[in-house]
CSV table of C-alpha atoms in Angstrom, one decimal:
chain,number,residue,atom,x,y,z
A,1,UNK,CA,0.0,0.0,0.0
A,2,UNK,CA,2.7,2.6,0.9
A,3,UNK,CA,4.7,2.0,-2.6
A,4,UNK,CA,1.0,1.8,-4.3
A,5,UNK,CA,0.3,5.7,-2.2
A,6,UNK,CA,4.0,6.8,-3.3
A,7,UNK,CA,3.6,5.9,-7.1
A,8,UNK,CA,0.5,7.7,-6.8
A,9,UNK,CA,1.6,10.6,-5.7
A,10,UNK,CA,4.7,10.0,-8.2
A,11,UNK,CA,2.1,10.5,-10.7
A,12,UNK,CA,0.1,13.5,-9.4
A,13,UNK,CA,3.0,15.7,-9.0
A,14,UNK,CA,4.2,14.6,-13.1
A,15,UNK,CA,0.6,15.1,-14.1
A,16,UNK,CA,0.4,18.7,-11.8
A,17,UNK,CA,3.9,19.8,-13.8
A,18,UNK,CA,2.8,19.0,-17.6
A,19,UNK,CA,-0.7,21.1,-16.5
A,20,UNK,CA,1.1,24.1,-15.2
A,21,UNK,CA,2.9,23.6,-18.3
A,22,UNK,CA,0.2,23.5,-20.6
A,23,UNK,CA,-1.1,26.3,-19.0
A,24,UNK,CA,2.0,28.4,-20.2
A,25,UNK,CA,2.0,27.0,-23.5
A,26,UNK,CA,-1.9,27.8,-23.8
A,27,UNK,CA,-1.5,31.7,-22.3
A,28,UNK,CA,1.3,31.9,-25.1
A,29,UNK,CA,-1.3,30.7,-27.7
A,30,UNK,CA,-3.8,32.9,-26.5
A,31,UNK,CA,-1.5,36.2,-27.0
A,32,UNK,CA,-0.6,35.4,-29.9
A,33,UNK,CA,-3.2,37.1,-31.8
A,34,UNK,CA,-1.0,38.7,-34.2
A,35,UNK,CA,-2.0,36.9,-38.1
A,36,UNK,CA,0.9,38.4,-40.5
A,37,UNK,CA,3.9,37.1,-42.6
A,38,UNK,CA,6.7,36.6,-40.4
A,39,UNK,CA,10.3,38.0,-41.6
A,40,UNK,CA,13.0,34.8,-40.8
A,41,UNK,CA,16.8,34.9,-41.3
A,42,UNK,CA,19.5,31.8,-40.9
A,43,UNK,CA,22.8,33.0,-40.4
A,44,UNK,CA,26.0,31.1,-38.4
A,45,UNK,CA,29.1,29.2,-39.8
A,46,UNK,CA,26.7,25.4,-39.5
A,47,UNK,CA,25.8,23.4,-42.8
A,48,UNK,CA,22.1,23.5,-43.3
A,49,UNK,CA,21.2,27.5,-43.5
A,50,UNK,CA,19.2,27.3,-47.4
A,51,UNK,CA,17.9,23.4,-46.7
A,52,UNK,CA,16.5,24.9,-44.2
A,53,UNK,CA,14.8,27.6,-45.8
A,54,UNK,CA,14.0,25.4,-48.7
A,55,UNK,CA,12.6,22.9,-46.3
A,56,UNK,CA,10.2,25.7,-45.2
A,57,UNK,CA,9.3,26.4,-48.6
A,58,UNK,CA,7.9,22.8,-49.1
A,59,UNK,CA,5.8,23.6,-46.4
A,60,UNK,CA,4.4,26.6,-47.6
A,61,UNK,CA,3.8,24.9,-50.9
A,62,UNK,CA,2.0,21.4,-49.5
A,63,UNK,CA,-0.5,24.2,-48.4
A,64,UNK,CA,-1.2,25.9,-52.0
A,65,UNK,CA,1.1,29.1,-52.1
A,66,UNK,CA,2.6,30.8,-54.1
A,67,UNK,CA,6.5,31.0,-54.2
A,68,UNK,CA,9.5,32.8,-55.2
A,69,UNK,CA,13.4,32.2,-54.8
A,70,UNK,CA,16.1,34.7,-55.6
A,71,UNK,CA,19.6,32.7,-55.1
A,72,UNK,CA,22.2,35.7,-55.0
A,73,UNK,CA,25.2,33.4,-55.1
A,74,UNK,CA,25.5,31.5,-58.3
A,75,UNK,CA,27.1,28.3,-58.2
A,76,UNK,CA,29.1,26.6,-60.5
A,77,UNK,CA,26.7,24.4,-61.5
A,78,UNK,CA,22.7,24.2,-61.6
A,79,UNK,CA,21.5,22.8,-58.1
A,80,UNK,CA,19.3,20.0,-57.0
A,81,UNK,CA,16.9,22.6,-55.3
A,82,UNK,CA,16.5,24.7,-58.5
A,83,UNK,CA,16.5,21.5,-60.8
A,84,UNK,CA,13.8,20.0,-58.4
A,85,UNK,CA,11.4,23.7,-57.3
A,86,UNK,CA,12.2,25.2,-60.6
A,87,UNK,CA,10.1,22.6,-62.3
A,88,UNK,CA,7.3,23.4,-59.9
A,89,UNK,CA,4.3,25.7,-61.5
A,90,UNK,CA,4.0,27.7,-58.0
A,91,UNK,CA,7.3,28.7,-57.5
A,92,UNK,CA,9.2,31.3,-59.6
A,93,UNK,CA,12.9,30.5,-59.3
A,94,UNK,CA,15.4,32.7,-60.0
A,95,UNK,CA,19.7,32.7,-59.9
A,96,UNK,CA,21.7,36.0,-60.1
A,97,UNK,CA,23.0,35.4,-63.7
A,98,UNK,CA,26.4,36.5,-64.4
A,99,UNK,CA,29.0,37.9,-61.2
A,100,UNK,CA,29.2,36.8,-57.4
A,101,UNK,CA,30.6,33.2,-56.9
A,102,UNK,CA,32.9,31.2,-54.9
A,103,UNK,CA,35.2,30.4,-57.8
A,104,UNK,CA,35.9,33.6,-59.9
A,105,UNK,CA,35.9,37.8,-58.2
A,106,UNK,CA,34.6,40.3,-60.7
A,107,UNK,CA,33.9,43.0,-59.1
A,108,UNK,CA,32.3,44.9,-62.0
A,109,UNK,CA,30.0,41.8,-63.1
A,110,UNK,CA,29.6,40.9,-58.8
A,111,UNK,CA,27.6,44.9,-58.3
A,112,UNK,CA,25.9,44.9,-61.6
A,113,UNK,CA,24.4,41.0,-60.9
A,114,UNK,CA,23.5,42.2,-57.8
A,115,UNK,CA,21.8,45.2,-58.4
A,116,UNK,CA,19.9,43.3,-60.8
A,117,UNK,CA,18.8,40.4,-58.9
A,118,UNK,CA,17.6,43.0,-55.9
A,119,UNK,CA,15.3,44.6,-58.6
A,120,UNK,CA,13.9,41.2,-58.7
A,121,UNK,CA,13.5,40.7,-55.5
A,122,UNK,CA,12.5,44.1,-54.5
A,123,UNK,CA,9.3,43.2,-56.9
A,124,UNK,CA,8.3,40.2,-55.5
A,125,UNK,CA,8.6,41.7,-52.1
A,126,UNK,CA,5.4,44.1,-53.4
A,127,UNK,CA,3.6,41.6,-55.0
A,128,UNK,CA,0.6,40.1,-53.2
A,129,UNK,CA,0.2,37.5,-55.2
A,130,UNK,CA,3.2,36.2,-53.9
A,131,UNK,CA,2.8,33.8,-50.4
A,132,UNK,CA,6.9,32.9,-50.1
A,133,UNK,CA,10.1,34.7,-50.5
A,134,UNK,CA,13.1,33.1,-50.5
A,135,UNK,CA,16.0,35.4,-50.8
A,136,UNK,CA,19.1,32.7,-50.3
A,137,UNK,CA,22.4,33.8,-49.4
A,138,UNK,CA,21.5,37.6,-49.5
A,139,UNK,CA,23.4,38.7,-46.6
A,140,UNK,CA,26.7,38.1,-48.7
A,141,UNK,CA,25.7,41.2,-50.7
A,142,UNK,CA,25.6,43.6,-47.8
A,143,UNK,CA,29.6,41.9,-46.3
A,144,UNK,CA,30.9,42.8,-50.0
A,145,UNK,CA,29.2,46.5,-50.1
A,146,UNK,CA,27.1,45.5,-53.4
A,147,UNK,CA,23.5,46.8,-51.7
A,148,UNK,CA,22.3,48.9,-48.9
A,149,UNK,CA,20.7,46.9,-46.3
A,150,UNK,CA,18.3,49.9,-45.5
A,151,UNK,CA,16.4,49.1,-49.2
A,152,UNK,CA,16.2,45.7,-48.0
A,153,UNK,CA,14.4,47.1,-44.8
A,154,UNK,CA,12.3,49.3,-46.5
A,155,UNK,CA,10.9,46.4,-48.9
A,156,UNK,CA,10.6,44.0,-46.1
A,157,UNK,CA,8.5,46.9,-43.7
A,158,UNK,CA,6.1,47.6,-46.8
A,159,UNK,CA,5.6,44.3,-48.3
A,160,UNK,CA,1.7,42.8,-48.3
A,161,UNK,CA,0.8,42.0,-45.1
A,162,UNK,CA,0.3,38.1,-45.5
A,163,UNK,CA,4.1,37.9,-46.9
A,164,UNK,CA,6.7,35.7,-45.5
A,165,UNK,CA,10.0,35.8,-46.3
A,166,UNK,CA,13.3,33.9,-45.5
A,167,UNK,CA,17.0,35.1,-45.9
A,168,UNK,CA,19.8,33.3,-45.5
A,169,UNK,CA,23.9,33.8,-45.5
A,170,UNK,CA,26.6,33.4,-42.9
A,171,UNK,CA,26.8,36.6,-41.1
A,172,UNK,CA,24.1,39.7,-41.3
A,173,UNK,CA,24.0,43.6,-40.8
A,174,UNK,CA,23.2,44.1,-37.1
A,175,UNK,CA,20.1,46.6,-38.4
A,176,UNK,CA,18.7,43.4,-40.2
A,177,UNK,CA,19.5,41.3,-37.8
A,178,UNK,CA,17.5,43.5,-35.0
A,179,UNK,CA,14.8,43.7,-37.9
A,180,UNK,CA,13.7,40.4,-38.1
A,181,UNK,CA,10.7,38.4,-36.3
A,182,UNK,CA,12.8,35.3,-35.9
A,183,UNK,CA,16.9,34.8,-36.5
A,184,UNK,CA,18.3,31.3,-36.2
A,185,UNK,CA,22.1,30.9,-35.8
A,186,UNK,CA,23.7,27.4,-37.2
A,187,UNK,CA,26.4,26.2,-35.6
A,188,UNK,CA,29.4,24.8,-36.9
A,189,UNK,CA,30.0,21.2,-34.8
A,190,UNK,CA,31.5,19.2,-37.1
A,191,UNK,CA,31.6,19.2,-41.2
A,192,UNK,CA,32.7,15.9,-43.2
A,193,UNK,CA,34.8,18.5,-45.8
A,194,UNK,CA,36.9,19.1,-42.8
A,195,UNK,CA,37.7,15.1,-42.8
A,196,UNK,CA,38.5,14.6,-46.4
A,197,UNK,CA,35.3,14.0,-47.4
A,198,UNK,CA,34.5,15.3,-51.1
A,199,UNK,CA,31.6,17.6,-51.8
A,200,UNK,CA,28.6,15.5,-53.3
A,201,UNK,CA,25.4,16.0,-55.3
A,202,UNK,CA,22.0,15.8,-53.2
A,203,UNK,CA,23.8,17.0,-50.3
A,204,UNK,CA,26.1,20.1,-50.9
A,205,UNK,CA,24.3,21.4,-53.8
């Protein structure tokens, strides 16, 4: 009987913590009355910043919108996200032509590619019919001087209402970072590069 009362009472105080819990969770529910598009940016050194995002974009698709991606680095080759979304009739994909990547410095080609995939983006930040942004590895634009991170605050401020957008790239300009309804830092733990392993389709790009 007295390990039958002490299990009991095991189980009342367990049961008494996850309802004082639930009762947190539900008060947070309940102020958060707020419906709007959320601004989100990934930043840190960590693998995983743009699956992330494009993970999030799958999301938004499986419920019916409407998406955009501006990739400001352009990579070497064409990857599996933009062989894969690009094929998708809701999603408007887009790579900053000729200038920034990791291989080759232009400056010249780097400011005028940048300039003009911002104009691009800058418009689908105003467009309503437009449910997703992804801007992807943006931030790089504002650590090489190509754009002023103050038109990027003005587009996010005044886009439609029901807008979400993500942004990703290693580091970020404090006044976006201070911007922005959530930021998630990646952290670097360990990379398989670092141990010899070769770069791969389906994972790195």
């Amino acid at each position: 009987m007295t390990q039958s009362k002490t299990n009991d009472e095991k189980n009342a105080i367990q049961e008494a913590k996850l309802l004082k819990k639930k009762a947190v969770v539900d008060e947070r529910i309940a102020k958060a009355t707020q419906e709007r598009g959320v601004s989100i940016l990934l930043t840190g050194n960590g693998k995983g910043k743009s699956s992330s995002a494009f993970g999030t974009m799958a999301r938004a698709l499986g419920h019916g919108q409407k998406c955009a991606v501006v990739q400001f680095i352009k990579g070497r080759t064409e990857t599996g996200e933009q062989k894969f979304f690009g094929k998708l009739p809701d999603v408007a994909f887009h790579v900053m032509g000729h200038g920034f990547t990791w291989e080759t410095r232009n400056p010249e080609l780097e400011q005028e590619a940048a300039e003009s995939a911002w104009a691009l983006a800058k418009e689908l930040l105003a467009d309503p019919e437009v449910d997703f942004v992804l801007l992807d590895e943006v931030t790089y634009m504002y650590k090489y001087g190509y754009l002023q991170v103050e038109d990027l605050l003005s587009a996010l401020e005044n886009r439609p209402e029901h807008q979400n957008v993500m942004m990703t790239g290693r580091t970020a300009p404090r006044a976006l970072l201070d911007s922005v309804d959530t930021h998630s830092k990646i952290a670097n733990e360990r990379h398989a590069f670092a141990s010899g392993v070769k770069a791969q389709e389906g994972i790195e790009w």
